Amino acid sequence: MYSFIITPGSIELPEKTPVVMNNNGRVQRDISTWLQSLILFHNREEASVSQKASRLTDWLNYLDRLSERVDLYEAQTLNLIDFANGLKERMAPSSANLYLMNICEFYWYAQDKEFTSFMIGWADMLAGRQKPLIQLENNTKGKGAKYKIPFLLDVTTSRQKYIPRRFEIDGLLSSLAQVSFDSSMEVSHDALAPRNTLIVRWLSEGCLRRQEVACLKKDSLPDCTGNEKKMISVEITDGTKFNKPRTIRVLPNLIIDTKEFFELDRPLIVDKYHEGKQDQGFVFISASYRSKDMSITPSSITDLITDVGDTKITPHALRRYG
């Protein structure tokens, strides 16, 4: 059986790095290297990378439990389909698809780093046109991922775009709070929990886009007392679509809570991860040592929201709620 632990860090590794190992303490090198690369080179936060570690651990244990044990680099498309069908019995198809996406993401990385060969892709991308064990489709649109996963589980959709309901957003906030509480990060409960809550609120109450949330600065927040009986106008100038400023209206308590976070909780994240860096005044900053300008990336915002629950609740879906 496999599990993952969070390392205390070392000269070679960033603090709080997930490492996957078996019951005998033997490290699964390739998966652990991939997880470490996400933190070292892609500024992913521990909570997000830990979710990926958990999914890859479940995949390893599934391969071990098969009547005829399958090695990590012997798995085939049918194994992934069978694994996903099992997941479907205990979670929504959209959540099960996260496992498939993370597994394919790892195999793509492993093949790119030459840990394995002829493992994943499509026939005409490999030398000799040999069929890979896990067969994907080429993403010919040239946008987003390099590939498409043809065996993702069907997620029932309607013509109307999904809008989360209030209880679903409350569930998301509860999940984010629990992840922060369970995290081994020293600043998690005190600083990351309110940060994560406010990110969701600015998406759902302020209808901001991910880039706008990432670029939100304290200087753009107007003064208010909390006694106002009307919505407060906030001019958004950074990170906007086509660089066109726009004005949104939010409840006063969102501005007050955000300013309180900036003054009381945000400094804990700065002291832990960004000592000596130039502070540009972004409200929401990364919990990663590798972030050069302290900012949180739009992709990290997506990971933050989709990695803890149903992937239907995306940053854009939260905007539709508002």
PDB file of C-alpha atoms in Angstrom:
ATOM      1  CA  MET A   1       0.000   0.000   0.000  1.00  0.00           C
ATOM      2  CA  TYR A   2       1.119   3.536  -0.771  1.00  0.00           C
ATOM      3  CA  SER A   3       0.621   6.771   1.116  1.00  0.00           C
ATOM      4  CA  PHE A   4       2.132  10.223   1.023  1.00  0.00           C
ATOM      5  CA  ILE A   5       3.752  12.355   3.690  1.00  0.00           C
ATOM      6  CA  ILE A   6       4.683  16.022   3.861  1.00  0.00           C
ATOM      7  CA  THR A   7       8.435  16.426   4.279  1.00  0.00           C
ATOM      8  CA  PRO A   8       9.854  19.053   6.658  1.00  0.00           C
ATOM      9  CA  GLY A   9      12.005  20.378   3.797  1.00  0.00           C
ATOM     10  CA  SER A  10      15.730  20.420   3.167  1.00  0.00           C
ATOM     11  CA  ILE A  11      18.364  22.290   1.185  1.00  0.00           C
ATOM     12  CA  GLU A  12      17.228  20.496  -1.979  1.00  0.00           C
ATOM     13  CA  LEU A  13      13.469  20.588  -1.341  1.00  0.00           C
ATOM     14  CA  PRO A  14      11.052  23.382  -0.474  1.00  0.00           C
ATOM     15  CA  GLU A  15       9.395  23.168   2.911  1.00  0.00           C
ATOM     16  CA  LYS A  16       6.267  20.990   3.175  1.00  0.00           C
ATOM     17  CA  THR A  17       6.755  18.923   0.002  1.00  0.00           C
ATOM     18  CA  PRO A  18       4.596  15.808  -0.587  1.00  0.00           C
ATOM     19  CA  VAL A  19       6.508  12.544  -1.003  1.00  0.00           C
ATOM     20  CA  VAL A  20       4.809   9.272  -2.017  1.00  0.00           C
ATOM     21  CA  MET A  21       6.114   6.044  -0.471  1.00  0.00           C
ATOM     22  CA  ASN A  22       5.062   2.460   0.215  1.00  0.00           C
ATOM     23  CA  ASN A  23       4.577   0.778   3.598  1.00  0.00           C
ATOM     24  CA  ASN A  24       8.262  -0.123   3.730  1.00  0.00           C
ATOM     25  CA  GLY A  25       9.247   3.524   3.457  1.00  0.00           C
ATOM     26  CA  ARG A  26      10.507   3.229  -0.110  1.00  0.00           C
ATOM     27  CA  VAL A  27       9.898   6.475  -1.990  1.00  0.00           C
ATOM     28  CA  GLN A  28       8.110   6.376  -5.341  1.00  0.00           C
ATOM     29  CA  ARG A  29      10.735   8.551  -6.985  1.00  0.00           C
ATOM     30  CA  ASP A  30       9.051   9.565 -10.241  1.00  0.00           C
ATOM     31  CA  ILE A  31       5.733  10.676  -8.783  1.00  0.00           C
ATOM     32  CA  SER A  32       7.480  12.458  -5.912  1.00  0.00           C
ATOM     33  CA  THR A  33       9.759  14.245  -8.382  1.00  0.00           C
ATOM     34  CA  TRP A  34       6.717  15.431 -10.349  1.00  0.00           C
ATOM     35  CA  LEU A  35       4.998  16.708  -7.195  1.00  0.00           C
ATOM     36  CA  GLN A  36       8.157  18.520  -6.128  1.00  0.00           C
ATOM     37  CA  SER A  37       8.482  20.114  -9.570  1.00  0.00           C
ATOM     38  CA  LEU A  38       4.992  21.583  -9.238  1.00  0.00           C
ATOM     39  CA  ILE A  39       6.104  23.473  -6.148  1.00  0.00           C
ATOM     40  CA  LEU A  40       9.654  24.265  -7.257  1.00  0.00           C
ATOM     41  CA  PHE A  41       9.003  25.390 -10.810  1.00  0.00           C
ATOM     42  CA  HIS A  42       5.264  26.071 -11.144  1.00  0.00           C
ATOM     43  CA  ASN A  43       4.521  27.870  -7.859  1.00  0.00           C
ATOM     44  CA  ARG A  44       1.704  25.470  -6.956  1.00  0.00           C
ATOM     45  CA  GLU A  45       0.602  25.629  -3.355  1.00  0.00           C
ATOM     46  CA  GLU A  46       0.909  22.754  -0.909  1.00  0.00           C
ATOM     47  CA  ALA A  47      -2.844  22.188  -0.586  1.00  0.00           C
ATOM     48  CA  SER A  48      -3.231  21.777  -4.353  1.00  0.00           C
ATOM     49  CA  VAL A  49      -0.176  19.539  -4.735  1.00  0.00           C
ATOM     50  CA  SER A  50      -1.292  17.429  -1.776  1.00  0.00           C
ATOM     51  CA  GLN A  51      -4.589  16.771  -3.537  1.00  0.00           C
ATOM     52  CA  LYS A  52      -2.679  15.531  -6.586  1.00  0.00           C
ATOM     53  CA  ALA A  53      -0.482  13.382  -4.341  1.00  0.00           C
ATOM     54  CA  SER A  54      -3.588  11.817  -2.807  1.00  0.00           C
ATOM     55  CA  ARG A  55      -5.043  10.991  -6.231  1.00  0.00           C
ATOM     56  CA  LEU A  56      -1.811   9.443  -7.526  1.00  0.00           C
ATOM     57  CA  THR A  57      -1.548   7.436  -4.302  1.00  0.00           C
ATOM     58  CA  ASP A  58      -5.045   6.044  -4.881  1.00  0.00           C
ATOM     59  CA  TRP A  59      -3.997   5.129  -8.430  1.00  0.00           C
ATOM     60  CA  LEU A  60      -0.905   3.249  -7.206  1.00  0.00           C
ATOM     61  CA  ASN A  61      -2.989   1.350  -4.655  1.00  0.00           C
ATOM     62  CA  TYR A  62      -5.531   0.447  -7.328  1.00  0.00           C
ATOM     63  CA  LEU A  63      -2.765  -1.011  -9.527  1.00  0.00           C
ATOM     64  CA  ASP A  64      -1.416  -2.958  -6.541  1.00  0.00           C
ATOM     65  CA  ARG A  65      -4.842  -4.443  -5.729  1.00  0.00           C
ATOM     66  CA  LEU A  66      -5.477  -5.874  -9.202  1.00  0.00           C
ATOM     67  CA  SER A  67      -5.560  -9.682  -9.296  1.00  0.00           C
ATOM     68  CA  GLU A  68      -2.490  -9.515 -11.484  1.00  0.00           C
ATOM     69  CA  ARG A  69      -0.541  -6.578 -10.126  1.00  0.00           C
ATOM     70  CA  VAL A  70       0.234  -3.917 -12.735  1.00  0.00           C
ATOM     71  CA  ASP A  71       3.374  -1.799 -12.591  1.00  0.00           C
ATOM     72  CA  LEU A  72       3.026   1.992 -12.757  1.00  0.00           C
ATOM     73  CA  TYR A  73       4.438   2.040 -16.289  1.00  0.00           C
ATOM     74  CA  GLU A  74       2.473  -0.987 -17.473  1.00  0.00           C
ATOM     75  CA  ALA A  75      -0.967   0.565 -16.959  1.00  0.00           C
ATOM     76  CA  GLN A  76      -3.204   0.875 -20.009  1.00  0.00           C
ATOM     77  CA  THR A  77      -6.242   2.861 -21.061  1.00  0.00           C
ATOM     78  CA  LEU A  78      -8.603   0.104 -19.888  1.00  0.00           C
ATOM     79  CA  ASN A  79      -7.075   0.260 -16.408  1.00  0.00           C
ATOM     80  CA  LEU A  80      -7.810   3.975 -16.216  1.00  0.00           C
ATOM     81  CA  ILE A  81     -11.384   3.448 -17.398  1.00  0.00           C
ATOM     82  CA  ASP A  82     -11.942   0.697 -14.806  1.00  0.00           C
ATOM     83  CA  PHE A  83     -10.390   2.877 -12.081  1.00  0.00           C
ATOM     84  CA  ALA A  84     -12.660   5.805 -12.989  1.00  0.00           C
ATOM     85  CA  ASN A  85     -15.768   3.619 -13.021  1.00  0.00           C
ATOM     86  CA  GLY A  86     -14.934   2.535  -9.479  1.00  0.00           C
ATOM     87  CA  LEU A  87     -14.515   6.132  -8.392  1.00  0.00           C
ATOM     88  CA  LYS A  88     -17.886   6.992  -9.914  1.00  0.00           C
ATOM     89  CA  GLU A  89     -19.566   4.842  -7.265  1.00  0.00           C
ATOM     90  CA  ARG A  90     -18.416   7.182  -4.473  1.00  0.00           C
ATOM     91  CA  MET A  91     -18.108  10.592  -6.097  1.00  0.00           C
ATOM     92  CA  ALA A  92     -19.477  12.745  -8.902  1.00  0.00           C
ATOM     93  CA  PRO A  93     -18.155  11.999 -12.411  1.00  0.00           C
ATOM     94  CA  SER A  94     -16.629  15.470 -12.585  1.00  0.00           C
ATOM     95  CA  SER A  95     -14.625  14.741  -9.413  1.00  0.00           C
ATOM     96  CA  ALA A  96     -13.539  11.339 -10.743  1.00  0.00           C
ATOM     97  CA  ASN A  97     -12.316  13.096 -13.883  1.00  0.00           C
ATOM     98  CA  LEU A  98      -9.854  15.053 -11.736  1.00  0.00           C
ATOM     99  CA  TYR A  99      -8.119  11.751 -10.977  1.00  0.00           C
ATOM    100  CA  LEU A 100      -7.872  10.916 -14.674  1.00  0.00           C
ATOM    101  CA  MET A 101      -6.519  14.370 -15.498  1.00  0.00           C
ATOM    102  CA  ASN A 102      -3.888  14.268 -12.739  1.00  0.00           C
ATOM    103  CA  ILE A 103      -2.787  10.738 -13.683  1.00  0.00           C
ATOM    104  CA  CYS A 104      -2.415  11.698 -17.352  1.00  0.00           C
ATOM    105  CA  GLU A 105      -0.621  14.877 -16.317  1.00  0.00           C
ATOM    106  CA  PHE A 106       1.922  12.800 -14.390  1.00  0.00           C
ATOM    107  CA  TYR A 107       2.430  10.271 -17.202  1.00  0.00           C
ATOM    108  CA  TRP A 108       2.930  13.098 -19.708  1.00  0.00           C
ATOM    109  CA  TYR A 109       5.564  14.606 -17.418  1.00  0.00           C
ATOM    110  CA  ALA A 110       7.250  11.203 -16.881  1.00  0.00           C
ATOM    111  CA  GLN A 111       7.434  10.552 -20.619  1.00  0.00           C
ATOM    112  CA  ASP A 112       8.728  14.063 -21.297  1.00  0.00           C
ATOM    113  CA  LYS A 113      11.476  13.511 -18.704  1.00  0.00           C
ATOM    114  CA  GLU A 114      12.251  10.084 -20.234  1.00  0.00           C
ATOM    115  CA  PHE A 115      11.326   8.189 -17.073  1.00  0.00           C
ATOM    116  CA  THR A 116       9.343   5.985 -19.460  1.00  0.00           C
ATOM    117  CA  SER A 117       8.586   5.721 -23.173  1.00  0.00           C
ATOM    118  CA  PHE A 118       5.629   4.780 -25.377  1.00  0.00           C
ATOM    119  CA  MET A 119       3.437   5.363 -22.323  1.00  0.00           C
ATOM    120  CA  ILE A 120       0.951   8.059 -23.262  1.00  0.00           C
ATOM    121  CA  GLY A 121      -0.101  10.020 -26.332  1.00  0.00           C
ATOM    122  CA  TRP A 122      -1.282   9.061 -29.804  1.00  0.00           C
ATOM    123  CA  ALA A 123       0.294   6.799 -32.388  1.00  0.00           C
ATOM    124  CA  ASP A 124       1.729   9.314 -34.844  1.00  0.00           C
ATOM    125  CA  MET A 125       3.462  11.368 -32.144  1.00  0.00           C
ATOM    126  CA  LEU A 126       5.776   8.499 -31.212  1.00  0.00           C
ATOM    127  CA  ALA A 127       8.763   7.081 -33.084  1.00  0.00           C
ATOM    128  CA  GLY A 128       7.787   4.199 -35.321  1.00  0.00           C
ATOM    129  CA  ARG A 129       4.127   5.128 -34.840  1.00  0.00           C
ATOM    130  CA  GLN A 130       3.917   2.643 -31.983  1.00  0.00           C
ATOM    131  CA  LYS A 131       0.644   2.874 -30.101  1.00  0.00           C
ATOM    132  CA  PRO A 132       1.086   4.147 -26.534  1.00  0.00           C
ATOM    133  CA  LEU A 133      -0.314   2.209 -23.596  1.00  0.00           C
ATOM    134  CA  ILE A 134      -2.583   5.110 -22.653  1.00  0.00           C
ATOM    135  CA  GLN A 135      -4.151   6.553 -25.763  1.00  0.00           C
ATOM    136  CA  LEU A 136      -5.063  10.224 -25.874  1.00  0.00           C
ATOM    137  CA  GLU A 137      -6.108  12.506 -28.704  1.00  0.00           C
ATOM    138  CA  ASN A 138      -4.131  15.370 -30.152  1.00  0.00           C
ATOM    139  CA  ASN A 139      -5.540  18.765 -29.217  1.00  0.00           C
ATOM    140  CA  THR A 140      -5.533  20.287 -32.677  1.00  0.00           C
ATOM    141  CA  LYS A 141      -7.057  23.575 -31.521  1.00  0.00           C
ATOM    142  CA  GLY A 142      -3.696  24.648 -30.176  1.00  0.00           C
ATOM    143  CA  LYS A 143      -5.148  26.142 -27.009  1.00  0.00           C
ATOM    144  CA  GLY A 144      -4.876  24.868 -23.460  1.00  0.00           C
ATOM    145  CA  ALA A 145      -3.580  21.347 -22.908  1.00  0.00           C
ATOM    146  CA  LYS A 146      -1.523  19.579 -25.580  1.00  0.00           C
ATOM    147  CA  TYR A 147      -3.908  16.652 -25.538  1.00  0.00           C
ATOM    148  CA  LYS A 148      -7.511  15.599 -24.979  1.00  0.00           C
ATOM    149  CA  ILE A 149      -8.523  12.693 -22.748  1.00  0.00           C
ATOM    150  CA  PRO A 150     -11.169  10.740 -24.706  1.00  0.00           C
ATOM    151  CA  PHE A 151     -12.159   8.481 -21.806  1.00  0.00           C
ATOM    152  CA  LEU A 152     -13.225  11.159 -19.325  1.00  0.00           C
ATOM    153  CA  LEU A 153     -16.520  10.264 -17.664  1.00  0.00           C
ATOM    154  CA  ASP A 154     -19.611  11.898 -19.078  1.00  0.00           C
ATOM    155  CA  VAL A 155     -20.723  14.897 -17.058  1.00  0.00           C
ATOM    156  CA  THR A 156     -24.360  15.662 -17.687  1.00  0.00           C
ATOM    157  CA  THR A 157     -24.802  19.239 -18.782  1.00  0.00           C
ATOM    158  CA  SER A 158     -27.756  21.306 -19.796  1.00  0.00           C
ATOM    159  CA  ARG A 159     -27.987  24.087 -22.330  1.00  0.00           C
ATOM    160  CA  GLN A 160     -28.021  26.597 -19.521  1.00  0.00           C
ATOM    161  CA  LYS A 161     -24.578  27.162 -18.064  1.00  0.00           C
ATOM    162  CA  TYR A 162     -24.171  25.835 -14.561  1.00  0.00           C
ATOM    163  CA  ILE A 163     -24.736  28.287 -11.702  1.00  0.00           C
ATOM    164  CA  PRO A 164     -23.873  27.015  -8.220  1.00  0.00           C
ATOM    165  CA  ARG A 165     -26.466  27.397  -5.495  1.00  0.00           C
ATOM    166  CA  ARG A 166     -25.833  29.055  -2.152  1.00  0.00           C
ATOM    167  CA  PHE A 167     -25.551  25.794  -0.235  1.00  0.00           C
ATOM    168  CA  GLU A 168     -22.970  24.533  -2.769  1.00  0.00           C
ATOM    169  CA  ILE A 169     -20.840  27.635  -2.263  1.00  0.00           C
ATOM    170  CA  ASP A 170     -21.179  27.217   1.511  1.00  0.00           C
ATOM    171  CA  GLY A 171     -19.999  23.623   1.078  1.00  0.00           C
ATOM    172  CA  LEU A 172     -17.015  24.830  -0.955  1.00  0.00           C
ATOM    173  CA  LEU A 173     -16.110  27.317   1.778  1.00  0.00           C
ATOM    174  CA  SER A 174     -16.358  24.580   4.411  1.00  0.00           C
ATOM    175  CA  SER A 175     -14.090  22.309   2.361  1.00  0.00           C
ATOM    176  CA  LEU A 176     -11.536  25.087   1.900  1.00  0.00           C
ATOM    177  CA  ALA A 177     -11.577  25.807   5.631  1.00  0.00           C
ATOM    178  CA  GLN A 178     -11.049  22.118   6.414  1.00  0.00           C
ATOM    179  CA  VAL A 179      -8.149  21.815   3.973  1.00  0.00           C
ATOM    180  CA  SER A 180      -6.521  24.860   5.581  1.00  0.00           C
ATOM    181  CA  PHE A 181      -7.119  23.454   9.067  1.00  0.00           C
ATOM    182  CA  ASP A 182      -5.700  20.030   8.155  1.00  0.00           C
ATOM    183  CA  SER A 183      -2.696  21.474   6.343  1.00  0.00           C
ATOM    184  CA  SER A 184       0.713  21.189   7.940  1.00  0.00           C
ATOM    185  CA  MET A 185       1.483  24.794   6.988  1.00  0.00           C
ATOM    186  CA  GLU A 186       2.001  26.823  10.143  1.00  0.00           C
ATOM    187  CA  VAL A 187       0.123  29.822   8.747  1.00  0.00           C
ATOM    188  CA  SER A 188      -2.749  27.866   7.210  1.00  0.00           C
ATOM    189  CA  HIS A 189      -5.538  28.214   9.725  1.00  0.00           C
ATOM    190  CA  ASP A 190      -4.767  31.800  10.729  1.00  0.00           C
ATOM    191  CA  ALA A 191      -4.093  33.322   7.320  1.00  0.00           C
ATOM    192  CA  LEU A 192      -4.849  31.016   4.401  1.00  0.00           C
ATOM    193  CA  ALA A 193      -8.392  30.176   5.530  1.00  0.00           C
ATOM    194  CA  PRO A 194      -9.559  33.826   5.445  1.00  0.00           C
ATOM    195  CA  ARG A 195      -7.591  34.400   2.236  1.00  0.00           C
ATOM    196  CA  ASN A 196      -9.307  31.477   0.513  1.00  0.00           C
ATOM    197  CA  THR A 197     -12.736  32.543   1.760  1.00  0.00           C
ATOM    198  CA  LEU A 198     -12.253  36.064   0.452  1.00  0.00           C
ATOM    199  CA  ILE A 199     -11.093  34.813  -2.954  1.00  0.00           C
ATOM    200  CA  VAL A 200     -14.367  32.888  -3.287  1.00  0.00           C
ATOM    201  CA  ARG A 201     -16.349  35.925  -2.120  1.00  0.00           C
ATOM    202  CA  TRP A 202     -14.742  38.283  -4.645  1.00  0.00           C
ATOM    203  CA  LEU A 203     -15.485  35.773  -7.404  1.00  0.00           C
ATOM    204  CA  SER A 204     -19.087  35.160  -6.347  1.00  0.00           C
ATOM    205  CA  GLU A 205     -20.081  38.511  -4.825  1.00  0.00           C
ATOM    206  CA  GLY A 206     -17.893  40.845  -6.875  1.00  0.00           C
ATOM    207  CA  CYS A 207     -18.122  38.821 -10.112  1.00  0.00           C
ATOM    208  CA  LEU A 208     -14.395  39.240 -10.669  1.00  0.00           C
ATOM    209  CA  ARG A 209     -12.408  37.184 -13.128  1.00  0.00           C
ATOM    210  CA  ARG A 210      -9.459  35.130 -11.887  1.00  0.00           C
ATOM    211  CA  GLN A 211      -6.912  37.620 -13.220  1.00  0.00           C
ATOM    212  CA  GLU A 212      -8.783  40.483 -11.594  1.00  0.00           C
ATOM    213  CA  VAL A 213      -8.730  38.697  -8.239  1.00  0.00           C
ATOM    214  CA  ALA A 214      -5.007  38.012  -8.610  1.00  0.00           C
ATOM    215  CA  CYS A 215      -4.344  41.680  -9.451  1.00  0.00           C
ATOM    216  CA  LEU A 216      -6.637  43.211  -6.810  1.00  0.00           C
ATOM    217  CA  LYS A 217      -4.711  45.744  -4.723  1.00  0.00           C
ATOM    218  CA  LYS A 218      -5.543  47.320  -1.396  1.00  0.00           C
ATOM    219  CA  ASP A 219      -5.289  50.798  -2.953  1.00  0.00           C
ATOM    220  CA  SER A 220      -8.269  49.999  -5.179  1.00  0.00           C
ATOM    221  CA  LEU A 221     -10.543  49.363  -2.186  1.00  0.00           C
ATOM    222  CA  PRO A 222     -12.623  52.442  -1.300  1.00  0.00           C
ATOM    223  CA  ASP A 223     -13.180  53.705   2.223  1.00  0.00           C
ATOM    224  CA  CYS A 224     -16.319  52.561   3.985  1.00  0.00           C
ATOM    225  CA  THR A 225     -17.555  52.380   7.565  1.00  0.00           C
ATOM    226  CA  GLY A 226     -19.835  49.364   7.387  1.00  0.00           C
ATOM    227  CA  ASN A 227     -22.845  51.506   8.200  1.00  0.00           C
ATOM    228  CA  GLU A 228     -23.645  52.142   4.554  1.00  0.00           C
ATOM    229  CA  LYS A 229     -27.085  50.941   3.508  1.00  0.00           C
ATOM    230  CA  LYS A 230     -26.194  50.544  -0.122  1.00  0.00           C
ATOM    231  CA  MET A 231     -23.682  48.750  -2.301  1.00  0.00           C
ATOM    232  CA  ILE A 232     -20.211  50.264  -2.631  1.00  0.00           C
ATOM    233  CA  SER A 233     -18.644  50.929  -6.021  1.00  0.00           C
ATOM    234  CA  VAL A 234     -15.182  49.497  -6.652  1.00  0.00           C
ATOM    235  CA  GLU A 235     -13.247  50.417  -9.768  1.00  0.00           C
ATOM    236  CA  ILE A 236     -11.295  47.478 -11.204  1.00  0.00           C
ATOM    237  CA  THR A 237      -8.373  48.592 -13.342  1.00  0.00           C
ATOM    238  CA  ASP A 238      -5.821  45.747 -13.191  1.00  0.00           C
ATOM    239  CA  GLY A 239      -6.171  42.353 -14.831  1.00  0.00           C
ATOM    240  CA  THR A 240      -9.323  43.300 -16.714  1.00  0.00           C
ATOM    241  CA  LYS A 241     -10.344  41.861 -20.068  1.00  0.00           C
ATOM    242  CA  PHE A 242      -8.787  43.875 -22.901  1.00  0.00           C
ATOM    243  CA  ASN A 243      -7.327  46.176 -20.191  1.00  0.00           C
ATOM    244  CA  LYS A 244     -10.631  48.051 -19.958  1.00  0.00           C
ATOM    245  CA  PRO A 245     -11.390  49.404 -16.471  1.00  0.00           C
ATOM    246  CA  ARG A 246     -14.791  48.530 -15.083  1.00  0.00           C
ATOM    247  CA  THR A 247     -16.807  49.297 -11.966  1.00  0.00           C
ATOM    248  CA  ILE A 248     -18.431  46.686  -9.768  1.00  0.00           C
ATOM    249  CA  ARG A 249     -20.706  47.063  -6.743  1.00  0.00           C
ATOM    250  CA  VAL A 250     -20.269  45.010  -3.579  1.00  0.00           C
ATOM    251  CA  LEU A 251     -21.595  44.960  -0.040  1.00  0.00           C
ATOM    252  CA  PRO A 252     -19.599  47.071   2.450  1.00  0.00           C
ATOM    253  CA  ASN A 253     -18.714  44.071   4.618  1.00  0.00           C
ATOM    254  CA  LEU A 254     -16.736  42.489   1.756  1.00  0.00           C
ATOM    255  CA  ILE A 255     -14.484  45.551   1.612  1.00  0.00           C
ATOM    256  CA  ILE A 256     -14.159  45.728   5.398  1.00  0.00           C
ATOM    257  CA  ASP A 257     -13.347  42.007   5.708  1.00  0.00           C
ATOM    258  CA  THR A 258     -10.775  42.304   2.908  1.00  0.00           C
ATOM    259  CA  LYS A 259      -9.038  45.264   4.541  1.00  0.00           C
ATOM    260  CA  GLU A 260      -9.015  43.420   7.869  1.00  0.00           C
ATOM    261  CA  PHE A 261      -7.391  40.408   6.183  1.00  0.00           C
ATOM    262  CA  PHE A 262      -4.802  42.684   4.559  1.00  0.00           C
ATOM    263  CA  GLU A 263      -3.843  44.246   7.898  1.00  0.00           C
ATOM    264  CA  LEU A 264      -4.049  41.230  10.226  1.00  0.00           C
ATOM    265  CA  ASP A 265      -3.685  37.954   8.304  1.00  0.00           C
ATOM    266  CA  ARG A 266      -1.771  38.764   5.139  1.00  0.00           C
ATOM    267  CA  PRO A 267       1.408  39.767   7.068  1.00  0.00           C
ATOM    268  CA  LEU A 268       1.615  36.171   8.375  1.00  0.00           C
ATOM    269  CA  ILE A 269       1.886  34.898   4.791  1.00  0.00           C
ATOM    270  CA  VAL A 270       4.430  37.606   3.939  1.00  0.00           C
ATOM    271  CA  ASP A 271       6.610  36.727   6.946  1.00  0.00           C
ATOM    272  CA  LYS A 272       6.460  33.014   6.153  1.00  0.00           C
ATOM    273  CA  TYR A 273       7.018  33.013   2.378  1.00  0.00           C
ATOM    274  CA  HIS A 274       8.054  36.435   1.079  1.00  0.00           C
ATOM    275  CA  GLU A 275      10.568  37.951   3.464  1.00  0.00           C
ATOM    276  CA  GLY A 276      12.720  40.496   1.647  1.00  0.00           C
ATOM    277  CA  LYS A 277      10.590  40.620  -1.506  1.00  0.00           C
ATOM    278  CA  GLN A 278       9.137  43.817  -2.899  1.00  0.00           C
ATOM    279  CA  ASP A 279       5.498  44.145  -1.861  1.00  0.00           C
ATOM    280  CA  GLN A 280       3.361  45.449  -4.736  1.00  0.00           C
ATOM    281  CA  GLY A 281       0.241  45.608  -2.623  1.00  0.00           C
ATOM    282  CA  PHE A 282      -1.673  42.642  -4.034  1.00  0.00           C
ATOM    283  CA  VAL A 283      -4.434  41.684  -1.615  1.00  0.00           C
ATOM    284  CA  PHE A 284      -4.141  37.961  -2.308  1.00  0.00           C
ATOM    285  CA  ILE A 285      -0.624  36.582  -2.290  1.00  0.00           C
ATOM    286  CA  SER A 286       0.842  33.143  -2.862  1.00  0.00           C
ATOM    287  CA  ALA A 287       1.765  30.664  -0.147  1.00  0.00           C
ATOM    288  CA  SER A 288       4.841  29.661  -2.131  1.00  0.00           C
ATOM    289  CA  TYR A 289       8.487  30.544  -1.614  1.00  0.00           C
ATOM    290  CA  ARG A 290       8.976  30.505  -5.391  1.00  0.00           C
ATOM    291  CA  SER A 291       6.644  33.368  -6.252  1.00  0.00           C
ATOM    292  CA  LYS A 292       8.937  36.206  -7.309  1.00  0.00           C
ATOM    293  CA  ASP A 293       6.430  39.047  -6.906  1.00  0.00           C
ATOM    294  CA  MET A 294       4.314  37.433  -4.147  1.00  0.00           C
ATOM    295  CA  SER A 295       1.263  37.282  -6.424  1.00  0.00           C
ATOM    296  CA  ILE A 296      -1.085  34.323  -6.673  1.00  0.00           C
ATOM    297  CA  THR A 297      -1.593  33.092 -10.239  1.00  0.00           C
ATOM    298  CA  PRO A 298      -4.980  32.623 -11.945  1.00  0.00           C
ATOM    299  CA  SER A 299      -4.228  28.898 -12.360  1.00  0.00           C
ATOM    300  CA  SER A 300      -3.588  28.630  -8.616  1.00  0.00           C
ATOM    301  CA  ILE A 301      -7.012  30.169  -7.987  1.00  0.00           C
ATOM    302  CA  THR A 302      -8.580  27.514 -10.207  1.00  0.00           C
ATOM    303  CA  ASP A 303      -6.638  24.748  -8.433  1.00  0.00           C
ATOM    304  CA  LEU A 304      -7.650  26.139  -5.056  1.00  0.00           C
ATOM    305  CA  ILE A 305     -11.349  25.912  -5.902  1.00  0.00           C
ATOM    306  CA  THR A 306     -11.567  22.780  -8.044  1.00  0.00           C
ATOM    307  CA  ASP A 307      -9.175  20.593  -6.056  1.00  0.00           C
ATOM    308  CA  VAL A 308     -11.331  20.501  -2.920  1.00  0.00           C
ATOM    309  CA  GLY A 309     -14.706  19.619  -4.355  1.00  0.00           C
ATOM    310  CA  ASP A 310     -16.932  19.158  -7.380  1.00  0.00           C
ATOM    311  CA  THR A 311     -15.196  20.524 -10.463  1.00  0.00           C
ATOM    312  CA  LYS A 312     -18.478  22.042 -11.636  1.00  0.00           C
ATOM    313  CA  ILE A 313     -17.786  24.897  -9.223  1.00  0.00           C
ATOM    314  CA  THR A 314     -15.168  26.799 -11.171  1.00  0.00           C
ATOM    315  CA  PRO A 315     -14.113  30.448 -10.804  1.00  0.00           C
ATOM    316  CA  HIS A 316     -16.296  31.279 -13.825  1.00  0.00           C
ATOM    317  CA  ALA A 317     -19.274  29.437 -12.339  1.00  0.00           C
ATOM    318  CA  LEU A 318     -18.873  31.517  -9.186  1.00  0.00           C
ATOM    319  CA  ARG A 319     -18.981  34.661 -11.323  1.00  0.00           C
ATOM    320  CA  ARG A 320     -22.309  33.503 -12.790  1.00  0.00           C
ATOM    321  CA  TYR A 321     -23.697  33.160  -9.265  1.00  0.00           C
ATOM    322  CA  GLY A 322     -23.003  36.845  -8.671  1.00  0.00           C
TER     323      GLY A 322
END
